[in-house]
PDB file of C-alpha atoms in Angstrom:
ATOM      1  CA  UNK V 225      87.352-100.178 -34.877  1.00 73.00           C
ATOM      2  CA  UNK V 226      89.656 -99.403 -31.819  1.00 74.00           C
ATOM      3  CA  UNK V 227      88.529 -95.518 -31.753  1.00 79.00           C
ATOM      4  CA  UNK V 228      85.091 -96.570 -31.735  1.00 83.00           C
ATOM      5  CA  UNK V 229      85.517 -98.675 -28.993  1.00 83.00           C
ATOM      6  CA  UNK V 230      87.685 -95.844 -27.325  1.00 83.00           C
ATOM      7  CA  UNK V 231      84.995 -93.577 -27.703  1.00 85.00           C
ATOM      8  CA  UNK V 232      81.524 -95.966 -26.755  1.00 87.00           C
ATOM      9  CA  UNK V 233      83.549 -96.856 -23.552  1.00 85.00           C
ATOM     10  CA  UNK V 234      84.579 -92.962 -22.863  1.00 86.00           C
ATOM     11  CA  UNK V 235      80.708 -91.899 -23.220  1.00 87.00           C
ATOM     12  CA  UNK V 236      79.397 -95.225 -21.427  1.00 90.00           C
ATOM     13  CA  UNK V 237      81.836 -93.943 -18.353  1.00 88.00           C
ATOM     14  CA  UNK V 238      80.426 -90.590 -18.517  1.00 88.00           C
ATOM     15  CA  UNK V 239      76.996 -91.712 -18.460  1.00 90.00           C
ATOM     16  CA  UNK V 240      78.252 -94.136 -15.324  1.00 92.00           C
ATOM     17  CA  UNK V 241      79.369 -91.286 -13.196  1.00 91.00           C
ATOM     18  CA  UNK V 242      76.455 -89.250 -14.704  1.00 91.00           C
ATOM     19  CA  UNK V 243      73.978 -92.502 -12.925  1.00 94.00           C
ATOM     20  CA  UNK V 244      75.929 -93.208 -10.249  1.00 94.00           C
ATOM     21  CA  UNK V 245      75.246 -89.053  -9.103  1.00 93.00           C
ATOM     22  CA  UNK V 246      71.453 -89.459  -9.780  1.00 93.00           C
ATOM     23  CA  UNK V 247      71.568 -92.256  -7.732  1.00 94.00           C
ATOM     24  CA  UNK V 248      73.544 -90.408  -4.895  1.00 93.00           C
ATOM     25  CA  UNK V 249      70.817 -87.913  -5.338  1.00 91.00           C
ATOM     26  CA  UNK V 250      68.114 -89.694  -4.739  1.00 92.00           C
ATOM     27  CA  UNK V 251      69.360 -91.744  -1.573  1.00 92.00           C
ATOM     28  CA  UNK V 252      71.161 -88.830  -0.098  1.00 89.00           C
ATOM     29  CA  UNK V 253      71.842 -85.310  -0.947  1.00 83.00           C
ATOM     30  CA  UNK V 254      67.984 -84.727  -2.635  1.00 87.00           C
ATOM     31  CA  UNK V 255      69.207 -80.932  -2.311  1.00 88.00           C
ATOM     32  CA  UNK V 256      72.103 -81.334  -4.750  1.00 86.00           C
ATOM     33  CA  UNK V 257      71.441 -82.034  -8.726  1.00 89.00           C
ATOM     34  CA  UNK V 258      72.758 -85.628  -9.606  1.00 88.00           C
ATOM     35  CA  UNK V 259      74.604 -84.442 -12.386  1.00 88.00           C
ATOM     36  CA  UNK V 260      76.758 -82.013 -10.504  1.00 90.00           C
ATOM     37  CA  UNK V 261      77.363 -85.126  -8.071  1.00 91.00           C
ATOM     38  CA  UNK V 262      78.480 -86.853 -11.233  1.00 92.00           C
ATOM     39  CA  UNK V 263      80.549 -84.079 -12.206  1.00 90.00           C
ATOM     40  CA  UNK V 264      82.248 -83.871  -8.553  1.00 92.00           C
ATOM     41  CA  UNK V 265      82.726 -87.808  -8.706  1.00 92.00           C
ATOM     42  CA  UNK V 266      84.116 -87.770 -12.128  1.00 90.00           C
ATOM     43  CA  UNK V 267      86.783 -85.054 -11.436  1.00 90.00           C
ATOM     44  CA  UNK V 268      87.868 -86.570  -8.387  1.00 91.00           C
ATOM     45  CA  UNK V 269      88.426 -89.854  -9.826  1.00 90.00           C
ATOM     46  CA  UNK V 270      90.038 -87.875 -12.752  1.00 88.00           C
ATOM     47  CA  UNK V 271      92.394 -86.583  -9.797  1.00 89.00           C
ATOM     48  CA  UNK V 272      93.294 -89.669  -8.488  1.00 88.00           C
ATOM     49  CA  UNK V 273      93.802 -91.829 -11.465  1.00 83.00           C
ATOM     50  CA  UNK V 274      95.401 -88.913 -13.476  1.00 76.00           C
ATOM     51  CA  UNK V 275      96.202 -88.764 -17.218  1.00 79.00           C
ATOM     52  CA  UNK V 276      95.347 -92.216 -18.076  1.00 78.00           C
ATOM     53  CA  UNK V 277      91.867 -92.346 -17.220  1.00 79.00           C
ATOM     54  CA  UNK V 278      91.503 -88.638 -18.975  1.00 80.00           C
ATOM     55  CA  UNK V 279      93.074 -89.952 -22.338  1.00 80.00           C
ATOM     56  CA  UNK V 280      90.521 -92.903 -22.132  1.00 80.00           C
ATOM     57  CA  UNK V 281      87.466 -90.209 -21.446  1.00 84.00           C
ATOM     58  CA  UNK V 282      89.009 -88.027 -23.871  1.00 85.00           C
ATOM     59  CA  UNK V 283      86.787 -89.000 -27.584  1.00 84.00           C
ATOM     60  CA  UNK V 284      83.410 -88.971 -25.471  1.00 85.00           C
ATOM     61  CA  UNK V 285      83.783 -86.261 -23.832  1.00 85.00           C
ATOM     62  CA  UNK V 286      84.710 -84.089 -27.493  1.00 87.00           C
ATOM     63  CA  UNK V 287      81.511 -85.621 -28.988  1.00 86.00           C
ATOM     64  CA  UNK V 288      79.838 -83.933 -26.091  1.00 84.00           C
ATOM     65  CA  UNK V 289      81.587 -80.462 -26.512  1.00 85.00           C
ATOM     66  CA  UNK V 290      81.089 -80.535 -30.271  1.00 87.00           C
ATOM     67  CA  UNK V 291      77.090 -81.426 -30.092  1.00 85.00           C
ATOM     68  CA  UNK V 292      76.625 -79.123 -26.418  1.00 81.00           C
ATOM     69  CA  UNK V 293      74.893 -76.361 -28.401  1.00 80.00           C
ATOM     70  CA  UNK V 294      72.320 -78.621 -29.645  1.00 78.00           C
ATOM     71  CA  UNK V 295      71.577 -78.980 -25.608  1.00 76.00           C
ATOM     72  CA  UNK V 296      70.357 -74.940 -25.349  1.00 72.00           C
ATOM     73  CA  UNK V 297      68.227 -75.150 -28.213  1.00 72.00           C
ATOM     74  CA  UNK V 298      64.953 -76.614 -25.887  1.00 71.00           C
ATOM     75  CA  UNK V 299      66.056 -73.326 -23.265  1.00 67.00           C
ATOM     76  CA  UNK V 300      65.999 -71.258 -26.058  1.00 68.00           C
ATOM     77  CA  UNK V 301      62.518 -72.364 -27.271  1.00 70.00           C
ATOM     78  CA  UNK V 302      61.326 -72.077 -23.472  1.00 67.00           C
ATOM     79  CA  UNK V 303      62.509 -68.812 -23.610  1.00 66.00           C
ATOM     80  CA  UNK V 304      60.905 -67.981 -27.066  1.00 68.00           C
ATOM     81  CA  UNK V 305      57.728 -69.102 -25.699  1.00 69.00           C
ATOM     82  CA  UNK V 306      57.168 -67.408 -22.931  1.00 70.00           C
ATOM     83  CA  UNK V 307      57.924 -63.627 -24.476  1.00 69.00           C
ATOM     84  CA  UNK V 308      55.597 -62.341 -21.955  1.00 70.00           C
ATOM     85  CA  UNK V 309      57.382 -62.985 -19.183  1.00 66.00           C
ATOM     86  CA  UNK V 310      61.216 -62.681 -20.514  1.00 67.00           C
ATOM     87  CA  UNK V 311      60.079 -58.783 -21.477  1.00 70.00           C
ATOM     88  CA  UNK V 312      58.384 -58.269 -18.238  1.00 68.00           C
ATOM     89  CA  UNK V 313      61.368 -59.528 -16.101  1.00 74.00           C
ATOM     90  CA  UNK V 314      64.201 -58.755 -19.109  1.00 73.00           C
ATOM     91  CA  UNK V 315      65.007 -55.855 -18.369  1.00 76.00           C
ATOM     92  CA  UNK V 316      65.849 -56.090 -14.086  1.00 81.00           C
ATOM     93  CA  UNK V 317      67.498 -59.990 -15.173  1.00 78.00           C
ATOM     94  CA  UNK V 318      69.192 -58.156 -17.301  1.00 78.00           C
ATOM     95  CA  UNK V 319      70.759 -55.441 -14.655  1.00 85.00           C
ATOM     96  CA  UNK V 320      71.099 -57.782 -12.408  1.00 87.00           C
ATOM     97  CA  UNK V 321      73.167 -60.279 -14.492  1.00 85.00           C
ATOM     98  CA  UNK V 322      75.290 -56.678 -15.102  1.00 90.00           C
ATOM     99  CA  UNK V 323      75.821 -55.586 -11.948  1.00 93.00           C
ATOM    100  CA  UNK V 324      77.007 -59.258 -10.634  1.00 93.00           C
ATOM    101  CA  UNK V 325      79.239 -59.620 -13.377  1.00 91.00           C
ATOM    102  CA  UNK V 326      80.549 -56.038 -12.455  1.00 93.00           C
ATOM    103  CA  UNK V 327      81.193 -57.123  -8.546  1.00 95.00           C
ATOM    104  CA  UNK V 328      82.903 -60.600  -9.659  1.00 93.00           C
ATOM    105  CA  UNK V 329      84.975 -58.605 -11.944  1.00 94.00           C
ATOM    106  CA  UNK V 330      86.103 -56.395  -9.352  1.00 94.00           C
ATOM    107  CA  UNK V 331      86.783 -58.794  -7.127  1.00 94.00           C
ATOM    108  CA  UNK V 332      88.836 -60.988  -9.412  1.00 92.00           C
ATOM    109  CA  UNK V 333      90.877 -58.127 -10.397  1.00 92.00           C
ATOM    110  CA  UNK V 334      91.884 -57.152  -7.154  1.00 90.00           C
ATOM    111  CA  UNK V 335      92.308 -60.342  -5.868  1.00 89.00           C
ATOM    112  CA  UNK V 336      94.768 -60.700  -8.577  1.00 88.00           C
ATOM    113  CA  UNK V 337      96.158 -57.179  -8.180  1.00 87.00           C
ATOM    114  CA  UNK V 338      97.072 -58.506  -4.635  1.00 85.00           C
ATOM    115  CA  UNK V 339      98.753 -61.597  -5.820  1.00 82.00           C
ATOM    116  CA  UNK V 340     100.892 -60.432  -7.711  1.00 77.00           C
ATOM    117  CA  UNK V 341     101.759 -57.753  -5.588  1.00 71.00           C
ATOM    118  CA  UNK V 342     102.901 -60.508  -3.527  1.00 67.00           C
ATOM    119  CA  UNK V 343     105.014 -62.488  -5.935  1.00 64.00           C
ATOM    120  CA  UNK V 344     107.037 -59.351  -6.744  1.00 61.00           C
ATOM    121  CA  UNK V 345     107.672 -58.364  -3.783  1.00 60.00           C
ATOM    122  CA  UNK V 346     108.780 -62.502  -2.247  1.00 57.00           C
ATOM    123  CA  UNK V 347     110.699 -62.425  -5.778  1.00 54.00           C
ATOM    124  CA  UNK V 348     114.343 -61.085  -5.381  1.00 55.00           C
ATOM    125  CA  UNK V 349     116.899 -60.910  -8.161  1.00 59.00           C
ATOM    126  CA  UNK V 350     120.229 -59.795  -5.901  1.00 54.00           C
TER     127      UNK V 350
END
């Protein structure tokens, strides 16, 4: 009884934050998606209130990891749907999608690359 309470109050505080962005949305910031609102509220409250607020969010938020792939199955119907267009397009999506991921992993690596230059070099042992 006390984990199902634990885990209807962790997903009715998701959902909060989740209404409380849409809301923000549609009174303010129309150019930013109420759920990522949501999101940003969420985590900063998370930040604030620390590890006993995340413990309480903790069982709702697992029920939503474990069922997230039933979420993609409408975009992958969408995408089934509309062949036409996914093979017309598929093929410079797909370059593109490669040659971003390329640039963010070169990025990344040097950026990296120069940290840790960095630490070894701040990092004594005499």
């Amino acid at each position: 009884m006390k984990d199902a309470v634990k885990l209807a109050g962790g997903l009715l505080a998701i959902i909060v934050f989740y209404m409380i962005g849409r809301l923000v949305n549609s009174l303010l910031l129309p150019w930013v998606p109420g759920s990522i609102i949501g999101m940003l509220l969420l985590f900063t409250v998370l930040m604030i209130f620390g590890e006993k607020l995340s413990l309480w969010l903790q069982d709702g938020a697992k029920l939503l990891i474990k069922y997230l792939p039933l979420f993609f199955v409408p975009v992958t119907v969408g995408i089934i749907q509309y062949d036409n267009l996914v093979s017309l397009f598929g093929l410079f999506f797909f370059s593109l999608m490669m040659a971003s991921s390329f640039i963010v992993l070169v990025l990344v690596s040097s950026l990296l690359e120069r940290t840790a230059g960095k630490k070894e070099k701040s990092v004594s042992w005499d």
